[in-house]
Each structure stands twice: as structure tokens, then as C-alpha cells.
Amino acid sequence: MTEKGQTSEEMETEISEQQDEAVTADTVQDEAVEVEEQVTLTEEELKDAEIEELKAKLQDEENRRLRVLADLDNARRRATLDKEALQKYRSQEVLTNLVPVLDNFERGLSVKVESDDAKSLLTGMEMVYRSLEEALKSSGLTEIEAAGIEFDPNYHQAVMTDSDENFPSGSVLEVLQKGYTLKDRVLRPAMVKVNE
């Protein structure tokens, strides 16, 4: 019986070991499946993360490309506007230099003459003055209106004030020097006397 007891104990031990091995094998197999799933999930997560990173880089490059295109478009627009302004105001320097010539002609024409020679000279000066005035107008030079209108600091330069009850306060009483504009740009403001 002792031998049978040992044998049964040995058998129980052996069976117990076999069960432990079977449980361990099942556990190892289950763990291997879990590890494989984790590796698979980790690979998928890595792929997803890489895809997201590539999408972000693509979006950044697209934004950069759009900014460069916008900058290029703005540079073209500025160049076009500069070219148009240059074309529009190309005669500004010449006209600025000719405005004092107009002033001198007007002063010369305001002189009272008595002799026939002086009258014929004055007639010639008037013809030259009108021709010059027409040429300057065709280039875009315009006289600034001032007498009798309200003072505008954009177009008028007040150098004197006076008080006249016949005119409203802030109106121009007298033009001391004519002002001129080239298209929409002031070349020289009109020097005026303003009513208080």
C-alpha cells in the first residue's frame, strides 16, 4: 500500500505538474496573444501618429505656400499702384518749377501801361501766358478755388486774418498767392487771408 500510496502521490504530483504546465501554457499563449495584440495596436498607433504628423506637416506647407502666394500678389499690386502713381504724377516736378513762372507772368500782366510799345509787349505776354496756362492745364494743373469760400487747411494756408462782417467767420477774404493741384495732389496751397 505504501508503494501504491507513493505511486498515487507521484501520480497526483505528476498530474498536478501537468495541470500547472497546461495552465502555464494556456497563460503563456494568452499572454502571447495579448502581447501580439498590443504590438499590433502599437504598430497601428504608430502608423496613425505618423499619418497625423504628415498631415500636420502638409497643412503647414500649404499655409506657407498660401502666404508666399499672397505676398507675391501684394507685391505685384504695390508695383502696379506705384507704376500708375509714377505715370499719373510724372510731370509734378516740372509743374512745380513752372508755377512761379505763372506767378511772374500774372504780376507782369497786372502792370498798367501807357505807351503803344508797352501795350503791344503786354499783348504778346498775354498770348504767351494763355498758351502756358493751357499747356499746364492739359498736364493736369488746376488752380485751387479760394476767394469767398470756407477755409480748408488741406488746400489753403492762412497767413493773415481780418474781420469783415459781410463774410461768415472762417471764410477766405483774399487770395495772396494762388494755389495749384496736380490731379488730386496739392502742389502748392493757396496763401490766403481768413475772416475771424
PDB file of C-alpha atoms in Angstrom:
ATOM      1  CA  MET A   1       0.000   0.000   0.000  1.00  0.00           C
ATOM      2  CA  THR A   2       2.870   2.239   0.640  1.00  0.00           C
ATOM      3  CA  GLU A   3       4.045   1.720  -2.841  1.00  0.00           C
ATOM      4  CA  LYS A   4       0.591   2.327  -4.141  1.00  0.00           C
ATOM      5  CA  GLY A   5       0.358   5.475  -1.952  1.00  0.00           C
ATOM      6  CA  GLN A   6       3.599   6.774  -3.249  1.00  0.00           C
ATOM      7  CA  THR A   7       2.631   5.931  -6.656  1.00  0.00           C
ATOM      8  CA  SER A   8      -0.627   7.707  -6.274  1.00  0.00           C
ATOM      9  CA  GLU A   9       1.142  10.609  -4.681  1.00  0.00           C
ATOM     10  CA  GLU A  10       3.590  10.607  -7.519  1.00  0.00           C
ATOM     11  CA  MET A  11       0.760  10.406  -9.886  1.00  0.00           C
ATOM     12  CA  GLU A  12      -1.028  13.249  -8.205  1.00  0.00           C
ATOM     13  CA  THR A  13       2.140  15.281  -8.277  1.00  0.00           C
ATOM     14  CA  GLU A  14       2.646  14.394 -11.897  1.00  0.00           C
ATOM     15  CA  ILE A  15      -0.945  15.264 -12.735  1.00  0.00           C
ATOM     16  CA  SER A  16      -0.626  18.450 -10.747  1.00  0.00           C
ATOM     17  CA  GLU A  17       2.540  19.325 -12.640  1.00  0.00           C
ATOM     18  CA  GLN A  18       0.881  18.556 -15.929  1.00  0.00           C
ATOM     19  CA  GLN A  19      -2.081  20.736 -14.987  1.00  0.00           C
ATOM     20  CA  ASP A  20       0.291  23.501 -13.930  1.00  0.00           C
ATOM     21  CA  GLU A  21       2.119  23.143 -17.230  1.00  0.00           C
ATOM     22  CA  ALA A  22      -1.167  23.198 -19.126  1.00  0.00           C
ATOM     23  CA  VAL A  23      -2.307  26.271 -17.193  1.00  0.00           C
ATOM     24  CA  THR A  24       1.088  27.892 -17.709  1.00  0.00           C
ATOM     25  CA  ALA A  25       0.995  27.011 -21.413  1.00  0.00           C
ATOM     26  CA  ASP A  26      -2.508  28.489 -21.698  1.00  0.00           C
ATOM     27  CA  THR A  27      -1.418  31.560 -19.751  1.00  0.00           C
ATOM     28  CA  VAL A  28       1.699  31.962 -21.878  1.00  0.00           C
ATOM     29  CA  GLN A  29      -0.371  31.513 -25.007  1.00  0.00           C
ATOM     30  CA  ASP A  30      -2.935  34.078 -23.756  1.00  0.00           C
ATOM     31  CA  GLU A  31      -0.147  36.495 -22.837  1.00  0.00           C
ATOM     32  CA  ALA A  32       1.470  35.959 -26.231  1.00  0.00           C
ATOM     33  CA  VAL A  33      -1.846  36.780 -27.907  1.00  0.00           C
ATOM     34  CA  GLU A  34      -2.191  39.899 -25.733  1.00  0.00           C
ATOM     35  CA  VAL A  35       1.388  40.975 -26.496  1.00  0.00           C
ATOM     36  CA  GLU A  36       0.773  40.366 -30.188  1.00  0.00           C
ATOM     37  CA  GLU A  37      -2.418  42.440 -29.998  1.00  0.00           C
ATOM     38  CA  GLN A  38      -0.523  45.161 -28.125  1.00  0.00           C
ATOM     39  CA  VAL A  39       2.250  45.112 -30.724  1.00  0.00           C
ATOM     40  CA  THR A  40      -0.373  45.270 -33.454  1.00  0.00           C
ATOM     41  CA  LEU A  41      -2.148  48.114 -31.679  1.00  0.00           C
ATOM     42  CA  THR A  42       1.127  49.838 -31.078  1.00  0.00           C
ATOM     43  CA  GLU A  43       2.039  49.494 -34.766  1.00  0.00           C
ATOM     44  CA  GLU A  44      -1.379  50.862 -35.735  1.00  0.00           C
ATOM     45  CA  GLU A  45      -0.995  53.673 -33.222  1.00  0.00           C
ATOM     46  CA  LEU A  46       2.444  54.440 -34.648  1.00  0.00           C
ATOM     47  CA  LYS A  47       1.027  54.483 -38.163  1.00  0.00           C
ATOM     48  CA  ASP A  48      -1.836  56.748 -37.025  1.00  0.00           C
ATOM     49  CA  ALA A  49       0.604  59.053 -35.241  1.00  0.00           C
ATOM     50  CA  GLU A  50       2.822  59.169 -38.330  1.00  0.00           C
ATOM     51  CA  ILE A  51      -0.184  59.902 -40.528  1.00  0.00           C
ATOM     52  CA  GLU A  52      -1.260  62.730 -38.203  1.00  0.00           C
ATOM     53  CA  GLU A  53       2.278  64.134 -38.196  1.00  0.00           C
ATOM     54  CA  LEU A  54       2.413  64.025 -42.001  1.00  0.00           C
ATOM     55  CA  LYS A  55      -0.996  65.697 -42.219  1.00  0.00           C
ATOM     56  CA  ALA A  56       0.217  68.480 -39.905  1.00  0.00           C
ATOM     57  CA  LYS A  57       3.376  68.970 -41.994  1.00  0.00           C
ATOM     58  CA  LEU A  58       1.297  69.044 -45.175  1.00  0.00           C
ATOM     59  CA  GLN A  59      -1.027  71.640 -43.644  1.00  0.00           C
ATOM     60  CA  ASP A  60       1.975  73.767 -42.578  1.00  0.00           C
ATOM     61  CA  GLU A  61       3.447  73.594 -46.084  1.00  0.00           C
ATOM     62  CA  GLU A  62       0.081  74.503 -47.603  1.00  0.00           C
ATOM     63  CA  ASN A  63      -0.213  77.510 -45.268  1.00  0.00           C
ATOM     64  CA  ARG A  64       3.326  78.597 -46.123  1.00  0.00           C
ATOM     65  CA  ARG A  65       2.581  78.264 -49.850  1.00  0.00           C
ATOM     66  CA  LEU A  66      -0.581  80.352 -49.478  1.00  0.00           C
ATOM     67  CA  ARG A  67       1.323  83.051 -47.545  1.00  0.00           C
ATOM     68  CA  VAL A  68       4.015  83.186 -50.232  1.00  0.00           C
ATOM     69  CA  LEU A  69       1.352  83.482 -52.944  1.00  0.00           C
ATOM     70  CA  ALA A  70      -0.391  86.259 -51.004  1.00  0.00           C
ATOM     71  CA  ASP A  71       2.903  88.121 -50.527  1.00  0.00           C
ATOM     72  CA  LEU A  72       3.643  87.795 -54.230  1.00  0.00           C
ATOM     73  CA  ASP A  73       0.181  89.060 -55.126  1.00  0.00           C
ATOM     74  CA  ASN A  74       0.584  92.037 -52.749  1.00  0.00           C
ATOM     75  CA  ALA A  75       3.989  92.853 -54.241  1.00  0.00           C
ATOM     76  CA  ARG A  76       2.500  92.793 -57.762  1.00  0.00           C
ATOM     77  CA  ARG A  77      -0.363  95.029 -56.658  1.00  0.00           C
ATOM     78  CA  ARG A  78       2.030  97.509 -54.982  1.00  0.00           C
ATOM     79  CA  ALA A  79       4.238  97.557 -58.077  1.00  0.00           C
ATOM     80  CA  THR A  80       1.211  98.241 -60.271  1.00  0.00           C
ATOM     81  CA  LEU A  81      -0.001 101.035 -57.988  1.00  0.00           C
ATOM     82  CA  ASP A  82       3.479 102.572 -57.851  1.00  0.00           C
ATOM     83  CA  LYS A  83       3.727 102.435 -61.633  1.00  0.00           C
ATOM     84  CA  GLU A  84       0.310 104.075 -62.011  1.00  0.00           C
ATOM     85  CA  ALA A  85       1.207 106.809 -59.499  1.00  0.00           C
ATOM     86  CA  LEU A  86       4.504 107.425 -61.268  1.00  0.00           C
ATOM     87  CA  GLN A  87       2.681 107.723 -64.578  1.00  0.00           C
ATOM     88  CA  LYS A  88      -0.046 109.922 -63.090  1.00  0.00           C
ATOM     89  CA  TYR A  89       2.331 112.353 -61.378  1.00  0.00           C
ATOM     90  CA  ARG A  90       5.288 112.184 -63.783  1.00  0.00           C
ATOM     91  CA  SER A  91       5.039 115.906 -64.560  1.00  0.00           C
ATOM     92  CA  GLN A  92       4.891 117.029 -60.908  1.00  0.00           C
ATOM     93  CA  GLU A  93       8.471 118.288 -60.693  1.00  0.00           C
ATOM     94  CA  VAL A  94       8.228 120.261 -63.943  1.00  0.00           C
ATOM     95  CA  LEU A  95       4.881 121.782 -62.985  1.00  0.00           C
ATOM     96  CA  THR A  96       6.160 122.699 -59.516  1.00  0.00           C
ATOM     97  CA  ASN A  97       9.008 124.601 -61.190  1.00  0.00           C
ATOM     98  CA  LEU A  98       6.648 126.324 -63.661  1.00  0.00           C
ATOM     99  CA  VAL A  99       4.146 127.599 -61.073  1.00  0.00           C
ATOM    100  CA  PRO A 100       6.416 130.555 -60.084  1.00  0.00           C
ATOM    101  CA  VAL A 101       6.674 131.412 -63.804  1.00  0.00           C
ATOM    102  CA  LEU A 102       2.874 131.716 -63.877  1.00  0.00           C
ATOM    103  CA  ASP A 103       3.035 133.999 -60.838  1.00  0.00           C
ATOM    104  CA  ASN A 104       5.612 136.233 -62.548  1.00  0.00           C
ATOM    105  CA  PHE A 105       3.527 136.416 -65.729  1.00  0.00           C
ATOM    106  CA  GLU A 106       0.476 137.452 -63.696  1.00  0.00           C
ATOM    107  CA  ARG A 107       2.455 140.156 -61.910  1.00  0.00           C
ATOM    108  CA  GLY A 108       3.829 141.405 -65.244  1.00  0.00           C
ATOM    109  CA  LEU A 109       0.354 141.457 -66.782  1.00  0.00           C
ATOM    110  CA  SER A 110      -1.078 143.454 -63.861  1.00  0.00           C
ATOM    111  CA  VAL A 111       1.186 146.440 -64.619  1.00  0.00           C
ATOM    112  CA  LYS A 112      -0.637 149.454 -66.157  1.00  0.00           C
ATOM    113  CA  VAL A 113       0.985 150.609 -69.372  1.00  0.00           C
ATOM    114  CA  GLU A 114       0.554 153.862 -71.314  1.00  0.00           C
ATOM    115  CA  SER A 115       2.706 153.687 -74.425  1.00  0.00           C
ATOM    116  CA  ASP A 116       1.862 151.792 -77.617  1.00  0.00           C
ATOM    117  CA  ASP A 117       5.122 149.806 -77.483  1.00  0.00           C
ATOM    118  CA  ALA A 118       4.378 148.679 -73.928  1.00  0.00           C
ATOM    119  CA  LYS A 119       0.785 147.769 -74.917  1.00  0.00           C
ATOM    120  CA  SER A 120       1.995 145.580 -77.802  1.00  0.00           C
ATOM    121  CA  LEU A 121       4.555 143.939 -75.482  1.00  0.00           C
ATOM    122  CA  LEU A 122       1.771 143.345 -72.946  1.00  0.00           C
ATOM    123  CA  THR A 123      -0.392 141.765 -75.675  1.00  0.00           C
ATOM    124  CA  GLY A 124       2.452 139.380 -76.566  1.00  0.00           C
ATOM    125  CA  MET A 125       2.917 138.500 -72.892  1.00  0.00           C
ATOM    126  CA  GLU A 126      -0.807 137.749 -72.580  1.00  0.00           C
ATOM    127  CA  MET A 127      -0.621 135.371 -75.552  1.00  0.00           C
ATOM    128  CA  VAL A 128       2.386 133.541 -74.086  1.00  0.00           C
ATOM    129  CA  TYR A 129       0.690 133.440 -70.663  1.00  0.00           C
ATOM    130  CA  ARG A 130      -2.515 131.911 -72.111  1.00  0.00           C
ATOM    131  CA  SER A 131      -0.524 129.320 -74.079  1.00  0.00           C
ATOM    132  CA  LEU A 132       1.482 128.379 -70.994  1.00  0.00           C
ATOM    133  CA  GLU A 133      -1.678 128.216 -68.881  1.00  0.00           C
ATOM    134  CA  GLU A 134      -3.421 125.926 -71.403  1.00  0.00           C
ATOM    135  CA  ALA A 135      -0.376 123.642 -71.644  1.00  0.00           C
ATOM    136  CA  LEU A 136      -0.223 123.340 -67.853  1.00  0.00           C
ATOM    137  CA  LYS A 137      -3.974 122.653 -67.600  1.00  0.00           C
ATOM    138  CA  SER A 138      -3.675 119.890 -70.194  1.00  0.00           C
ATOM    139  CA  SER A 139      -0.958 118.325 -67.988  1.00  0.00           C
ATOM    140  CA  GLY A 140      -3.389 118.255 -65.038  1.00  0.00           C
ATOM    141  CA  LEU A 141      -2.569 121.532 -63.262  1.00  0.00           C
ATOM    142  CA  THR A 142      -5.643 123.110 -61.656  1.00  0.00           C
ATOM    143  CA  GLU A 143      -5.977 126.345 -59.712  1.00  0.00           C
ATOM    144  CA  ILE A 144      -7.321 125.962 -56.170  1.00  0.00           C
ATOM    145  CA  GLU A 145     -10.500 127.941 -55.557  1.00  0.00           C
ATOM    146  CA  ALA A 146     -10.158 130.133 -52.509  1.00  0.00           C
ATOM    147  CA  ALA A 147     -11.793 133.597 -52.636  1.00  0.00           C
ATOM    148  CA  GLY A 148     -15.117 133.752 -50.807  1.00  0.00           C
ATOM    149  CA  ILE A 149     -15.255 130.076 -49.790  1.00  0.00           C
ATOM    150  CA  GLU A 150     -14.729 128.457 -46.404  1.00  0.00           C
ATOM    151  CA  PHE A 151     -11.115 127.986 -45.299  1.00  0.00           C
ATOM    152  CA  ASP A 152      -9.856 124.417 -45.864  1.00  0.00           C
ATOM    153  CA  PRO A 153      -6.437 123.620 -44.324  1.00  0.00           C
ATOM    154  CA  ASN A 154      -5.928 120.882 -46.930  1.00  0.00           C
ATOM    155  CA  TYR A 155      -5.877 123.460 -49.739  1.00  0.00           C
ATOM    156  CA  HIS A 156      -5.319 126.836 -48.074  1.00  0.00           C
ATOM    157  CA  GLN A 157      -2.533 128.316 -45.983  1.00  0.00           C
ATOM    158  CA  ALA A 158      -3.708 131.134 -43.719  1.00  0.00           C
ATOM    159  CA  VAL A 159      -1.060 133.837 -43.447  1.00  0.00           C
ATOM    160  CA  MET A 160      -3.302 136.679 -42.250  1.00  0.00           C
ATOM    161  CA  THR A 161      -6.618 137.202 -40.512  1.00  0.00           C
ATOM    162  CA  ASP A 162      -9.028 140.101 -40.723  1.00  0.00           C
ATOM    163  CA  SER A 163     -12.536 140.881 -39.609  1.00  0.00           C
ATOM    164  CA  ASP A 164     -15.268 141.592 -42.160  1.00  0.00           C
ATOM    165  CA  GLU A 165     -18.942 141.460 -41.187  1.00  0.00           C
ATOM    166  CA  ASN A 166     -20.019 140.871 -44.795  1.00  0.00           C
ATOM    167  CA  PHE A 167     -18.453 137.382 -44.815  1.00  0.00           C
ATOM    168  CA  PRO A 168     -19.032 134.441 -42.460  1.00  0.00           C
ATOM    169  CA  SER A 169     -16.394 133.524 -39.919  1.00  0.00           C
ATOM    170  CA  GLY A 170     -13.726 131.172 -41.292  1.00  0.00           C
ATOM    171  CA  SER A 171     -14.179 132.195 -44.915  1.00  0.00           C
ATOM    172  CA  VAL A 172     -11.364 133.336 -47.207  1.00  0.00           C
ATOM    173  CA  LEU A 173     -11.355 137.121 -47.674  1.00  0.00           C
ATOM    174  CA  GLU A 174      -8.460 137.484 -50.078  1.00  0.00           C
ATOM    175  CA  VAL A 175      -6.058 135.291 -52.041  1.00  0.00           C
ATOM    176  CA  LEU A 176      -2.485 136.493 -51.585  1.00  0.00           C
ATOM    177  CA  GLN A 177      -0.899 133.770 -53.741  1.00  0.00           C
ATOM    178  CA  LYS A 178      -2.709 131.233 -55.947  1.00  0.00           C
ATOM    179  CA  GLY A 179      -2.515 127.577 -55.069  1.00  0.00           C
ATOM    180  CA  TYR A 180      -2.428 124.665 -57.510  1.00  0.00           C
ATOM    181  CA  THR A 181      -3.179 120.959 -57.584  1.00  0.00           C
ATOM    182  CA  LEU A 182      -1.922 118.254 -59.913  1.00  0.00           C
ATOM    183  CA  LYS A 183      -4.864 115.921 -60.437  1.00  0.00           C
ATOM    184  CA  ASP A 184      -5.710 115.108 -56.768  1.00  0.00           C
ATOM    185  CA  ARG A 185      -2.389 116.144 -55.184  1.00  0.00           C
ATOM    186  CA  VAL A 186      -1.695 119.652 -53.814  1.00  0.00           C
ATOM    187  CA  LEU A 187       1.404 121.181 -55.442  1.00  0.00           C
ATOM    188  CA  ARG A 188       1.174 124.441 -53.556  1.00  0.00           C
ATOM    189  CA  PRO A 189      -1.563 125.568 -51.135  1.00  0.00           C
ATOM    190  CA  ALA A 190      -3.187 128.950 -51.718  1.00  0.00           C
ATOM    191  CA  MET A 191      -1.901 131.642 -49.346  1.00  0.00           C
ATOM    192  CA  VAL A 192      -4.995 133.426 -48.039  1.00  0.00           C
ATOM    193  CA  LYS A 193      -6.373 135.998 -45.629  1.00  0.00           C
ATOM    194  CA  VAL A 194      -9.104 134.477 -43.442  1.00  0.00           C
ATOM    195  CA  ASN A 195     -12.084 136.164 -41.779  1.00  0.00           C
ATOM    196  CA  GLU A 196     -12.180 135.794 -37.971  1.00  0.00           C
TER     197      GLU A 196
END
